[in-house]
Tab-separated table of C-alpha atoms and ligand atoms in Angstrom:
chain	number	residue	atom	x	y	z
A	42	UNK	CA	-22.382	1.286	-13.361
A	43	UNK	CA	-24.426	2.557	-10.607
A	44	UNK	CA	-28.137	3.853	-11.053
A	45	UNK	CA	-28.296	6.291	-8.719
A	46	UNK	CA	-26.791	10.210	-10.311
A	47	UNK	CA	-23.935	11.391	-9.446
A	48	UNK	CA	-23.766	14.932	-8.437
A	49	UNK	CA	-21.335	16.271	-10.619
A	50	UNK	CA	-20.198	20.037	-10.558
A	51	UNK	CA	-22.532	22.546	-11.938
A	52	UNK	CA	-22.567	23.485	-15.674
A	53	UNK	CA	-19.326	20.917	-16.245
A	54	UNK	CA	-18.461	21.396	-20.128
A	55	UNK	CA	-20.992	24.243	-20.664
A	56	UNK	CA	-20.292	27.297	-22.035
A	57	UNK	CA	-19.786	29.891	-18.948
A	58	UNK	CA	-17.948	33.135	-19.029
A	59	UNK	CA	-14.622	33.174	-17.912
A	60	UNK	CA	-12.785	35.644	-16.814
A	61	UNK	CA	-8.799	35.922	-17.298
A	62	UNK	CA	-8.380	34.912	-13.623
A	63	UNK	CA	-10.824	31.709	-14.167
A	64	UNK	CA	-8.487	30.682	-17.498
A	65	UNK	CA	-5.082	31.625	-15.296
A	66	UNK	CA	-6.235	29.378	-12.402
A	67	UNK	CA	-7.233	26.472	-14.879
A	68	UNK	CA	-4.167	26.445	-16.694
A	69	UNK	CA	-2.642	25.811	-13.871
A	70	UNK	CA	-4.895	23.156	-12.591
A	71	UNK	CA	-4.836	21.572	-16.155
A	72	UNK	CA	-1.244	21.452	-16.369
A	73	UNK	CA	-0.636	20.015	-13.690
A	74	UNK	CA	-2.959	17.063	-12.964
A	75	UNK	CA	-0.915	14.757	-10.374
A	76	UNK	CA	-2.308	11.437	-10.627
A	77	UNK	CA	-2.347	9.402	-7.531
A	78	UNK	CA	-0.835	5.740	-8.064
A	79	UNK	CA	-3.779	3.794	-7.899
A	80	UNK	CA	-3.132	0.299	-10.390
A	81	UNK	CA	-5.513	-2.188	-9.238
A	82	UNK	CA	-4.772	-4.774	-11.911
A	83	UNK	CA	-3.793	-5.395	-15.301
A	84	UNK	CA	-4.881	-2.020	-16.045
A	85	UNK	CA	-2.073	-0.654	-13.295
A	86	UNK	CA	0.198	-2.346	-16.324
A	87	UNK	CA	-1.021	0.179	-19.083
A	88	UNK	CA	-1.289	3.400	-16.939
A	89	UNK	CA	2.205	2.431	-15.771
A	90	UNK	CA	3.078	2.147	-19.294
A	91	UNK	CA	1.512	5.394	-19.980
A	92	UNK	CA	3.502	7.308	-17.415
A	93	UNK	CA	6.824	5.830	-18.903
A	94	UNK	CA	8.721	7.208	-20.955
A	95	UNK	CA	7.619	6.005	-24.535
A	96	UNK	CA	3.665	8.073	-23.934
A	97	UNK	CA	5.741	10.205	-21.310
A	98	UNK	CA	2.550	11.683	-19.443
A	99	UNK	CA	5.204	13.901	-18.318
A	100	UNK	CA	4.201	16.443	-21.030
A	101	UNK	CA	0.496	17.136	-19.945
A	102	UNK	CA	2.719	17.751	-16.556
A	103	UNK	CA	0.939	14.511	-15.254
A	104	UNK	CA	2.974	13.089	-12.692
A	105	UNK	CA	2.563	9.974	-10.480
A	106	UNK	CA	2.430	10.498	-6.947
A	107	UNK	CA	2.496	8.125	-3.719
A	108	UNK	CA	0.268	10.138	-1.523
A	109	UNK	CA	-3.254	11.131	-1.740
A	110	UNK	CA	-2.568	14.305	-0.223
A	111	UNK	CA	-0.287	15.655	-3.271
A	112	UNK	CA	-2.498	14.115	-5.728
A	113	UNK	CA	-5.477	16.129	-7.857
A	114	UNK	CA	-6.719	13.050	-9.811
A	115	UNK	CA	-7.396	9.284	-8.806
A	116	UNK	CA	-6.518	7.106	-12.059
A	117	UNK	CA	-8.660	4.108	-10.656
A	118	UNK	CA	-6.534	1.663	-12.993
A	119	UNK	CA	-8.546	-2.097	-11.961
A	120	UNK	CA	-10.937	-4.271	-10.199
A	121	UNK	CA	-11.814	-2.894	-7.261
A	122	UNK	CA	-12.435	-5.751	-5.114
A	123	UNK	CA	-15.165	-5.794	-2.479
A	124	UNK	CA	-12.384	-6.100	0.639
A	125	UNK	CA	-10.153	-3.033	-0.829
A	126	UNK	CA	-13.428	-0.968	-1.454
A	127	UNK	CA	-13.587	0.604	2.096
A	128	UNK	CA	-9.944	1.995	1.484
A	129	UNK	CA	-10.719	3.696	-1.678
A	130	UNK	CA	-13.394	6.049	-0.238
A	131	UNK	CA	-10.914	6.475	2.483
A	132	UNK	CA	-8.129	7.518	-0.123
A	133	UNK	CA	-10.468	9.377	-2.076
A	134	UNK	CA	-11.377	11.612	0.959
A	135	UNK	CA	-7.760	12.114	2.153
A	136	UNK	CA	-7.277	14.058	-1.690
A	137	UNK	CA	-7.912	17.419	-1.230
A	138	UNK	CA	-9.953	19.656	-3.601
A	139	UNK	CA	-10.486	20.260	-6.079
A	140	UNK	CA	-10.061	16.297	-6.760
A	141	UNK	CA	-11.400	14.193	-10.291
A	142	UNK	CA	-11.344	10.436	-10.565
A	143	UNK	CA	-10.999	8.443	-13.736
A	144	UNK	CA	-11.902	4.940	-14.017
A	145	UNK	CA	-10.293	2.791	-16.538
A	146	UNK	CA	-10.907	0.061	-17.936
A	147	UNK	CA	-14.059	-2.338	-17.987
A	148	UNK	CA	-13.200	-3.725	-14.351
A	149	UNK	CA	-13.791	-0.053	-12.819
A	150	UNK	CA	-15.935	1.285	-15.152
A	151	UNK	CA	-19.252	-2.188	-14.303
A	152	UNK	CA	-16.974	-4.648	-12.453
A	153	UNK	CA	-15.922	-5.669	-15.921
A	154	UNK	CA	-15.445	-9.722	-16.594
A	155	UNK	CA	-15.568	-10.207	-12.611
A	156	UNK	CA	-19.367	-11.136	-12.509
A	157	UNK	CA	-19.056	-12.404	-9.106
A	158	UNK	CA	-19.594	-12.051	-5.566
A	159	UNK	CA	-16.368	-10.512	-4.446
A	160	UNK	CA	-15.888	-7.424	-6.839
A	161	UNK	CA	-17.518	-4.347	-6.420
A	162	UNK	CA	-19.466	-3.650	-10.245
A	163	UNK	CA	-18.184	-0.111	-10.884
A	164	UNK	CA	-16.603	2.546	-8.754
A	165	UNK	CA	-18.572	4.758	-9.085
A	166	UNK	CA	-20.932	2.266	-6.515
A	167	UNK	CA	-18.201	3.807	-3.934
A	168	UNK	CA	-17.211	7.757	-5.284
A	169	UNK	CA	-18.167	10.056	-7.917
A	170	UNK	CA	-16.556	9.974	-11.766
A	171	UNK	CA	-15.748	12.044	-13.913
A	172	UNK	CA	-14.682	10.196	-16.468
A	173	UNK	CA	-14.610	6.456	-17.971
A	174	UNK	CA	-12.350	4.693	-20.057
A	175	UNK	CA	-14.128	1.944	-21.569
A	176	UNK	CA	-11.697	-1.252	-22.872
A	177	UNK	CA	-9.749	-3.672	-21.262
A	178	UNK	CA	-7.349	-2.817	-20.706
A	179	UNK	CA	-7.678	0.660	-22.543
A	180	UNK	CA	-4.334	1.430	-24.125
A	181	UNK	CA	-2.156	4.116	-23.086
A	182	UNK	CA	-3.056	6.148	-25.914
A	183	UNK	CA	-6.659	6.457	-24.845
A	184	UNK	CA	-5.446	6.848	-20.849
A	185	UNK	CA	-3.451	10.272	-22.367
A	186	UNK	CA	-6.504	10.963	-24.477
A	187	UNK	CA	-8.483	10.460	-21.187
A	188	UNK	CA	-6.506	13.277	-19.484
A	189	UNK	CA	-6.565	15.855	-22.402
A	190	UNK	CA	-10.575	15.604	-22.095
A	191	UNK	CA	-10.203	15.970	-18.549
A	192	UNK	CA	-7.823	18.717	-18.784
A	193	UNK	CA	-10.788	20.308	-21.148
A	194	UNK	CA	-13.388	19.812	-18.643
A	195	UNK	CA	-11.385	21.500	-15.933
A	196	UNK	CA	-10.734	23.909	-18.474
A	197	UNK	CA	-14.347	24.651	-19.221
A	198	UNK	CA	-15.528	25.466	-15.099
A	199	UNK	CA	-15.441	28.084	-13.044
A	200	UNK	CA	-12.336	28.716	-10.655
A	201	UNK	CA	-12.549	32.014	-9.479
A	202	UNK	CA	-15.013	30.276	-6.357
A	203	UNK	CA	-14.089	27.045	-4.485
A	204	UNK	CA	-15.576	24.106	-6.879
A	205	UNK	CA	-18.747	22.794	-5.637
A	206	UNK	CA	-17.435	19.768	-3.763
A	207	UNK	CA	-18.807	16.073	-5.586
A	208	UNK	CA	-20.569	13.854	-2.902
A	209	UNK	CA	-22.008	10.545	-4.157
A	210	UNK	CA	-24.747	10.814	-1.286
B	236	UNK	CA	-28.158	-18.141	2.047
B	237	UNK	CA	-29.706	-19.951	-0.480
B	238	UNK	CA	-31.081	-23.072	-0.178
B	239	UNK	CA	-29.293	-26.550	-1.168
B	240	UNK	CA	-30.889	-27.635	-4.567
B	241	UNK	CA	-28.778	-30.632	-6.218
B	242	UNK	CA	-27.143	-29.940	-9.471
B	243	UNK	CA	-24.578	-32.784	-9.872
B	244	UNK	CA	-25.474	-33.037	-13.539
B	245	UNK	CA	-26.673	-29.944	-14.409
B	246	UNK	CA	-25.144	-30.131	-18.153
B	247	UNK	CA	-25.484	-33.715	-18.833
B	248	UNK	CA	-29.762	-33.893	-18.323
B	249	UNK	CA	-30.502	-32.637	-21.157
B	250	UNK	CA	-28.345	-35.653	-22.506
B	251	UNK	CA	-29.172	-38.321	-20.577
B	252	UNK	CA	-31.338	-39.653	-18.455
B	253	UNK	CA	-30.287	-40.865	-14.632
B	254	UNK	CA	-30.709	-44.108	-15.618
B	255	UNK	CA	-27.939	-44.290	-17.891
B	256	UNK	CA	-25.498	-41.375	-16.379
B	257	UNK	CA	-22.630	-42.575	-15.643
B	258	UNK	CA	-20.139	-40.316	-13.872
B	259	UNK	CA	-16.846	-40.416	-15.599
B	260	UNK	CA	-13.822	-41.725	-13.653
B	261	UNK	CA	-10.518	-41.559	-14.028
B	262	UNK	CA	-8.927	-45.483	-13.926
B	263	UNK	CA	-7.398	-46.766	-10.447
B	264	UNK	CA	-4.950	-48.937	-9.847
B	265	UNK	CA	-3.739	-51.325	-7.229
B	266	UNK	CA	-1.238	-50.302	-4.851
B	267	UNK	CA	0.877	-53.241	-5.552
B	268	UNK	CA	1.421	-52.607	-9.068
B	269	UNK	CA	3.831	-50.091	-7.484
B	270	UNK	CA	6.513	-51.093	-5.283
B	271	UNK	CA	7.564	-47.839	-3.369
B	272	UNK	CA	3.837	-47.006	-3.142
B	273	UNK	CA	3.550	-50.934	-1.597
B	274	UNK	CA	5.869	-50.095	0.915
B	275	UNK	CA	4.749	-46.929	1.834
B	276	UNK	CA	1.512	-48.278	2.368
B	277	UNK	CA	2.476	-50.995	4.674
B	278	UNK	CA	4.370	-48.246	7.027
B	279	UNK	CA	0.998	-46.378	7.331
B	280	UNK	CA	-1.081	-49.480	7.633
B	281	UNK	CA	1.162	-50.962	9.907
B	282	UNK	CA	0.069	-47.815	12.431
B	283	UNK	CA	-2.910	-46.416	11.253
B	284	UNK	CA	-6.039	-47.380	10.096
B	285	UNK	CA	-6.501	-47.629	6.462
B	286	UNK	CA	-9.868	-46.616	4.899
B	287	UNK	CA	-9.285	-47.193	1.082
B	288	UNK	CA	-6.433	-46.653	-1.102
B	289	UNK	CA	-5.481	-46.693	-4.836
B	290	UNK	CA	-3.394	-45.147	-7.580
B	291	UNK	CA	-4.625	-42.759	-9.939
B	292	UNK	CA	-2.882	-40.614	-12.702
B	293	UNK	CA	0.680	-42.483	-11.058
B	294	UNK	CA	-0.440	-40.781	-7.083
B	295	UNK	CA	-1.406	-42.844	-4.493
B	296	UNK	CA	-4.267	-41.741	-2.636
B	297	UNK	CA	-5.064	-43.399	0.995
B	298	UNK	CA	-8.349	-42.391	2.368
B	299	UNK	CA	-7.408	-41.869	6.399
B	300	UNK	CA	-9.808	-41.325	9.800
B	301	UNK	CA	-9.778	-37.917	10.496
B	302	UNK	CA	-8.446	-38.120	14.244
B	303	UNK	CA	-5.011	-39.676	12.661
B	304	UNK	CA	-4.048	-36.810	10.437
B	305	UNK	CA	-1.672	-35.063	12.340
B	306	UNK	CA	0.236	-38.499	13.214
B	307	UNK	CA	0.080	-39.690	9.362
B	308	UNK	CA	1.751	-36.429	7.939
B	309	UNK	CA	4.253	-36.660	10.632
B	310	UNK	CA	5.251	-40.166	9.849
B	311	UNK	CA	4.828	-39.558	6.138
B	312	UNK	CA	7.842	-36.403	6.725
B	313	UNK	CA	9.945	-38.180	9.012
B	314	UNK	CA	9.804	-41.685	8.129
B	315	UNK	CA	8.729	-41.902	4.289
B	316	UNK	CA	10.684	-38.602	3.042
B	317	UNK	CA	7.287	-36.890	2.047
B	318	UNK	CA	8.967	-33.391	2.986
B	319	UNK	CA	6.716	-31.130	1.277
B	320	UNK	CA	2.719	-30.607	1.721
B	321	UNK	CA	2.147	-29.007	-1.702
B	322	UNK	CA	-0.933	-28.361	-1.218
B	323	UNK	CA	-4.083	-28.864	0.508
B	324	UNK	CA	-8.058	-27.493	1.216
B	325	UNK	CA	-11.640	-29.768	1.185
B	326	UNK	CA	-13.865	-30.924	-1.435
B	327	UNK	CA	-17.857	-30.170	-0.820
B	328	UNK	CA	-19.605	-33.412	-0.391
B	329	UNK	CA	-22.578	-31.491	1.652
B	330	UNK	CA	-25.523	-32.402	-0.989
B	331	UNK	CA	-24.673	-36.317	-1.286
B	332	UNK	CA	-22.679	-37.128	1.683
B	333	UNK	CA	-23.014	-34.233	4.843
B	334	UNK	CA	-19.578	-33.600	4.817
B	335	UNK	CA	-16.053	-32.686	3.376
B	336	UNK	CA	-12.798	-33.883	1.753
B	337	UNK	CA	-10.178	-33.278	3.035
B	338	UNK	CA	-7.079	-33.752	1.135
B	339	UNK	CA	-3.266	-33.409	1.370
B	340	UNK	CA	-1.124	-33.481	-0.925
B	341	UNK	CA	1.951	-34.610	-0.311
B	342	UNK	CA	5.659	-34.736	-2.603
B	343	UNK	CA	8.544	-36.446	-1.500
B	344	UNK	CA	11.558	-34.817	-3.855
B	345	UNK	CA	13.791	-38.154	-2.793
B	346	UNK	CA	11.238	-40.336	-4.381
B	347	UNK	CA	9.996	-38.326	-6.934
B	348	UNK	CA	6.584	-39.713	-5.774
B	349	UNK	CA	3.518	-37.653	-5.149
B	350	UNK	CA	0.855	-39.259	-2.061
B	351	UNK	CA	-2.624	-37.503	-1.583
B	352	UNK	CA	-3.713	-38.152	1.848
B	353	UNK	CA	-7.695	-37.738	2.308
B	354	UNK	CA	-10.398	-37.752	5.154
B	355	UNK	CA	-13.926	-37.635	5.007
B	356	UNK	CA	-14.988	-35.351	8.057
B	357	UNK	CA	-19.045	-34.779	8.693
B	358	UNK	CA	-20.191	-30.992	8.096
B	359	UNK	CA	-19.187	-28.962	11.281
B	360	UNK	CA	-16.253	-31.309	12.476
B	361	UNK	CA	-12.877	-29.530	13.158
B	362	UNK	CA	-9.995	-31.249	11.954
B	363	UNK	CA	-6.732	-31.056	13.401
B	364	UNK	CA	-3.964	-28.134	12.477
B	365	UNK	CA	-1.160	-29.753	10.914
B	366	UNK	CA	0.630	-26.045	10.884
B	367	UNK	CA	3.011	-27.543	13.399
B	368	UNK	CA	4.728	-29.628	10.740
B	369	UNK	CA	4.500	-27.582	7.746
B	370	UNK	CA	4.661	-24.194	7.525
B	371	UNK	CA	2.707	-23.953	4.565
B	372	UNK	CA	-0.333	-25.450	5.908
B	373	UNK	CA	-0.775	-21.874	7.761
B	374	UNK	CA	-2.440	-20.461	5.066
B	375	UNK	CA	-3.918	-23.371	3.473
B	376	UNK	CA	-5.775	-23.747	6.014
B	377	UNK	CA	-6.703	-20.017	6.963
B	378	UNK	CA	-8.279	-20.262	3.375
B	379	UNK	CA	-9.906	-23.395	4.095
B	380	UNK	CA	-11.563	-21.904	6.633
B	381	UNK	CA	-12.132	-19.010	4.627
B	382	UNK	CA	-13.384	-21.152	1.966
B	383	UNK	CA	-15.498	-24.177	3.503
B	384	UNK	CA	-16.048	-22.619	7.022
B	385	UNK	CA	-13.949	-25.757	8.288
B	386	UNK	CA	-11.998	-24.926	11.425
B	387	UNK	CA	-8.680	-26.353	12.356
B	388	UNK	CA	-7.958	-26.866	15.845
B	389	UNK	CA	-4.744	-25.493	17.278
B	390	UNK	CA	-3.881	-23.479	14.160
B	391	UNK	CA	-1.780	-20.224	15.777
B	392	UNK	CA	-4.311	-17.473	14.039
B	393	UNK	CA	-7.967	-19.015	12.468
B	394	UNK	CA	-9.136	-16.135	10.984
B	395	UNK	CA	-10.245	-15.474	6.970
B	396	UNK	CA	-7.201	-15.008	4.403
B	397	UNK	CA	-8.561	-13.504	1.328
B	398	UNK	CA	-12.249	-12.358	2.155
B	399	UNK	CA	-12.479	-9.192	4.353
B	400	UNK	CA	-12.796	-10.521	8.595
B	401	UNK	CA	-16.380	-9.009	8.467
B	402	UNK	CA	-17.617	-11.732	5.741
B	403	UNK	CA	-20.374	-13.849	6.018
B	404	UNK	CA	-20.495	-17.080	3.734
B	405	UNK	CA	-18.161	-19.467	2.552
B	406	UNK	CA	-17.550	-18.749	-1.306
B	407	UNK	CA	-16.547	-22.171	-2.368
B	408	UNK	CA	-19.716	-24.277	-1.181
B	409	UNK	CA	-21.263	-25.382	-3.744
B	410	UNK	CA	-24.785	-23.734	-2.333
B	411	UNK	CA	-22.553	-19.976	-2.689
B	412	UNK	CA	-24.499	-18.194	-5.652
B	413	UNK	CA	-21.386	-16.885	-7.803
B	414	UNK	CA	-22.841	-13.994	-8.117
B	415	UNK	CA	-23.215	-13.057	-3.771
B	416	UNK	CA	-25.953	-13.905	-1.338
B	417	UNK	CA	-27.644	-10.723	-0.278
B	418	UNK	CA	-24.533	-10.053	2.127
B	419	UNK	CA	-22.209	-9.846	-0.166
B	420	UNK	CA	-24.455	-7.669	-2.967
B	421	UNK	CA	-24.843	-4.951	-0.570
B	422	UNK	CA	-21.438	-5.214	1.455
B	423	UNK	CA	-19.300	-2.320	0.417
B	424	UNK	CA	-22.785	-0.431	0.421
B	425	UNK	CA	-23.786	-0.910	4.058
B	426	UNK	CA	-20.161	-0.959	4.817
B	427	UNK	CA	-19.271	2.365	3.818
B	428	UNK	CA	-23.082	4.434	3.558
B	429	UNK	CA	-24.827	2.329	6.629
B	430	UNK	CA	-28.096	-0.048	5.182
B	431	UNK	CA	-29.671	3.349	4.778
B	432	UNK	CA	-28.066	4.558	1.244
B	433	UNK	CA	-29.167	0.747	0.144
B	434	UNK	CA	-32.161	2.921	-2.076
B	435	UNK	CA	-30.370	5.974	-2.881
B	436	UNK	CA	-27.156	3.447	-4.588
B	437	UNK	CA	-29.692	0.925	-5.759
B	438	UNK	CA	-28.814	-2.787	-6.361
B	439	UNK	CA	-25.870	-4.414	-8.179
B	440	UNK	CA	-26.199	-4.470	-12.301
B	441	UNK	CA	-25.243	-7.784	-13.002
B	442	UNK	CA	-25.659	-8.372	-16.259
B	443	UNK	CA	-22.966	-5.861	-17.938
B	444	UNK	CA	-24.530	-6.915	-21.339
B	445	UNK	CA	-27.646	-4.252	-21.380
B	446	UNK	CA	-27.096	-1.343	-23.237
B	447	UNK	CA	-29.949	0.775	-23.288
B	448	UNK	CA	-29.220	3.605	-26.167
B	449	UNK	CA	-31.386	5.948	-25.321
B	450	UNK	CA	-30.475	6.175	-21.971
B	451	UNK	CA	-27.923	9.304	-21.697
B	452	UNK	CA	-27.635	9.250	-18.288
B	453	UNK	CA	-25.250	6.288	-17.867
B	454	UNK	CA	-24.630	5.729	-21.687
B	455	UNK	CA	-23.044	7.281	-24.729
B	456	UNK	CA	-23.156	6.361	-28.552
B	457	UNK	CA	-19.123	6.710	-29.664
B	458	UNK	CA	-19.184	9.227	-32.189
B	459	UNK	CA	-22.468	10.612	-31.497
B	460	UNK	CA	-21.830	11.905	-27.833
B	461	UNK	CA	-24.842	13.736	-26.144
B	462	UNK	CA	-24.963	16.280	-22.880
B	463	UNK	CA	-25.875	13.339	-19.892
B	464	UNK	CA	-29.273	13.290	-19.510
B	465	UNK	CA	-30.149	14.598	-22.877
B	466	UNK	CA	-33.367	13.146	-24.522
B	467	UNK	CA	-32.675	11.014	-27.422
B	468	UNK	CA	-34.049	10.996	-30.492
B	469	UNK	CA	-31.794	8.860	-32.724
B	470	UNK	CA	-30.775	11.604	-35.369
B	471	UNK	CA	-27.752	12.557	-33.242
B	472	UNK	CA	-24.719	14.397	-35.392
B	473	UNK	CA	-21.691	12.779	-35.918
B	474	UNK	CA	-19.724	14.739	-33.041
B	475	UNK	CA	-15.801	14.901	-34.092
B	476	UNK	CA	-13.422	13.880	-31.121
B	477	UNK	CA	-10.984	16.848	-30.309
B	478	UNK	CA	-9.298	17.019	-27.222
B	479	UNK	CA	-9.038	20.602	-27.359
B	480	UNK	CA	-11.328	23.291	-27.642
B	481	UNK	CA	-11.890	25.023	-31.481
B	482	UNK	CA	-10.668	28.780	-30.218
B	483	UNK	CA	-6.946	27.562	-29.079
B	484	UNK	CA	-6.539	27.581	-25.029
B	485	UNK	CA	-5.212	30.333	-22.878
B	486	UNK	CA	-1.089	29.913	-22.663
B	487	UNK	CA	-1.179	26.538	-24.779
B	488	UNK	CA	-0.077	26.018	-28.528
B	489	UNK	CA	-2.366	23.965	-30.652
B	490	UNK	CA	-1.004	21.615	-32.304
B	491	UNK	CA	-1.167	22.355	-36.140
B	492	UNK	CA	-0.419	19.811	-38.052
B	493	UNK	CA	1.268	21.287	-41.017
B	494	UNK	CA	3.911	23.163	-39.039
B	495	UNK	CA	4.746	19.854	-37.834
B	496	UNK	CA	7.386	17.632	-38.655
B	497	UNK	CA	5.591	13.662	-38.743
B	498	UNK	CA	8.545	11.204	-39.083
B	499	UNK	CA	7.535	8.772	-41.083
B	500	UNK	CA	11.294	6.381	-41.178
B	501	UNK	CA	11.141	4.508	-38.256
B	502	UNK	CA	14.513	3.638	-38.472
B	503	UNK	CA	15.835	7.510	-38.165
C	50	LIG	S1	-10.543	-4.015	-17.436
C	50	LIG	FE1	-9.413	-5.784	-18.224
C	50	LIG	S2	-7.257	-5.128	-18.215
C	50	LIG	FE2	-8.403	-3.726	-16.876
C	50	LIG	S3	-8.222	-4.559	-14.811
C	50	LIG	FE3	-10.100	-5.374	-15.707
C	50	LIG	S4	-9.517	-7.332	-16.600
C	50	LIG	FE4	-7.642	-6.167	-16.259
């Protein structure tokens, strides 16, 4: 993981007051977190398997898309290798706000098992997180469990004014 | 780069001394004790210079000069069936010798025989593209190139295969740290930021084994899950997962799990 902090939105998980148009707006955000394809490696395998139809991350109204620009969350599912690295920040900016990023698995979360010269050790070296799955690969099970905390967190913020965009720098 | 320390025997010092060290080597044969290999051989010697050559684990190997390449694969697919180059790249004699392997191997589905074809070419020597006769030599040697920094002359497009165009370094020299020179710690950093967010970033953690528990900022106990940045003082509560929050949510039923129905015969 990367030393330098992240500068994640204000008061994210705190208790703030919300008023009925905040908790309208975030249900709606919540409910329907489109998750950008984004499988990277053997992790792709399990996120895959989550989105099928025996975890069916249909439910949470999670649903896979092809295109950055329809997507709220970036399920970074893999090693992110130091060639493809430049393309995630460009994916990553193409999603429009509000946008969250999960990283799964060990690979995305410190580079993982790939202690070498071509793979980039953590994501978040390249854009912000919100969240990280630690295992490898992290079973589909803890993926959907991944999304009901995020689902909480987006929950818990303010909506009523544009979310404080995240910048790594 | 770093520079070129020998470490040939690394693991078997503390072992043995040099005197006694012997590298292990796997038996060779004679060529005759083969008779298609025989005859193969006497086609290539017949036109070609013929370094050295032996079998080992039932392949002939015959050790070539690297100007004759080309010509030797040719006559090894036209003339001796050898229709396939399976596979081929360079082995990195730099430390003991100033130079590369550079091996073919070859597989003749006719014979059911298997030929490696090597050359010994000094460090900085160009060998000759043998894309023309198999197709598959394209990318062999792209990564060759990619890999050793050994050029082939006349291939159609001599540019890196699997490293990113921009790369510096050749990963598979035995002088490449596994772990990146300085290039290749800070690549996707200067790449993307510019050498100026180098501080703000910081460098690479390598060693993925550090936990630090008190530190809440990039860490958190399972079970015992602090606000980030949080000082800690090692009495943490036992904090209960729950992916939803205590007062129910706005427009969503909790699940409650004695109105529900929990199947319990798989076989339903
Ligand atoms: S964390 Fe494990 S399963 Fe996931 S991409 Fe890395 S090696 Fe594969």
């Amino acid at each position: 993981m990367a030393q330098h902090k992240i500068n994640y939105t204000q008061n994210g998980g705190l208790p703030v007051a919300l008023t009925s148009m905040d908790k309208v707006v975030n249900w709606g955000r919540s409910n329907s977190l489109w998750a950008m394809t984004y499988g990277l490696a053997c992790c792709g395998i399990e996120m895959m398997a989550a989105g099928a139809s025996r975890y069916d991350f249909d439910r949470f109204g999670t649903i896979f898309r092809a295109s950055p620009r329809q997507s709220d969350v970036m399920i970074v599912a893999g090693t992110l290798t130091k060639k493809h690295s430049e393309f995630i920040k460009r994916l990553y900016d193409q999603m429009t706000e509000p946008r969250w990023v999960i990283s799964m698995g060990s690979c995305a979360n410190t580079g993982g098992m790939f202690n070498t010269y071509a793979t980039v050790q953590g994501v978040d070296r390249i854009i912000p997180v919100d969240l990280y799955l630690p295992g490898c690969a992290p079973r589909p099970e803890t993926l959907q469990y991944g999304v009901m905390l995020l689902q909480k967190k987006i929950r818990a913020n303010k909506a009523s004014r544009a979310q404080k965009p995240k910048r790594l720098m | 780069m770093r520079a070129y320390k020998a470490k040939g025997d690394v693991q078997a010092k503390p072992y043995y001394t040099d005197r006694y060290w012997v590298a292990p080597q796997v038996a060779k044969f004679d060529v005759e004790s083969d008779e298609v290999f025989a005859k193969d051989l006497e086609v290539i010697k017949s036109k070609f210079d013929v370094l050295e050559a032996f079998i080992q684990v039932e392949q002939m190997t015959v050790f070539i000069k690297p100007e004759d390449n080309y010509r030797v694969l040719e006559l090894l697919k036209n003339e001796l069936e050898y229709t396939q180059l399976s596979e081929m790249s360079a082995i990195d004699f730099l430390e003991t010798r100033d130079g590369f392997e550079v091996f073919y191997q070859m597989l003749s589905m006719n014979k059911r025989k298997r030929v490696r074809i090597k050359m010994f070419i000094k460090n900085g020597v160009a060998v000759n593209s043998v894309e023309k006769l198999f197709r598959s030599a394209d990318w062999s040697e792209r990564e060759m190139f990619d890999m050793f920094g050994i050029e082939a002359n006349d291939h159609p497009f001599m540019k890196r295969i699997l490293m990113p165009y921009d790369w510096q370094g050749y990963p598979l020299l035995k002088s490449y740290p596994l772990q990146g020179d300085e290039f290749a710690s800070w690549y996707e950093v200067d790449k993307i930021f510019g050498k100026e967010a180098r501080e703000e970033i910081g460098p690479e953690i390598r060693d993925t084994a550090t936990i630090d528990r008190y530190d809440s900022e990039r860490f958190a106990r399972l079970g015992h899950e602090v606000p980030k940045g949080t000082k800690i003082t090692g009495n943490e509560p036992k904090v209960t997962q729950s992916y939803q929050e205590d007062g129910g949510v706005f427009l969503i039923k909790k699940l409650d799990r004695d109105n529900s129905k929990v199947i319990d015969d798989p076989q339903r």
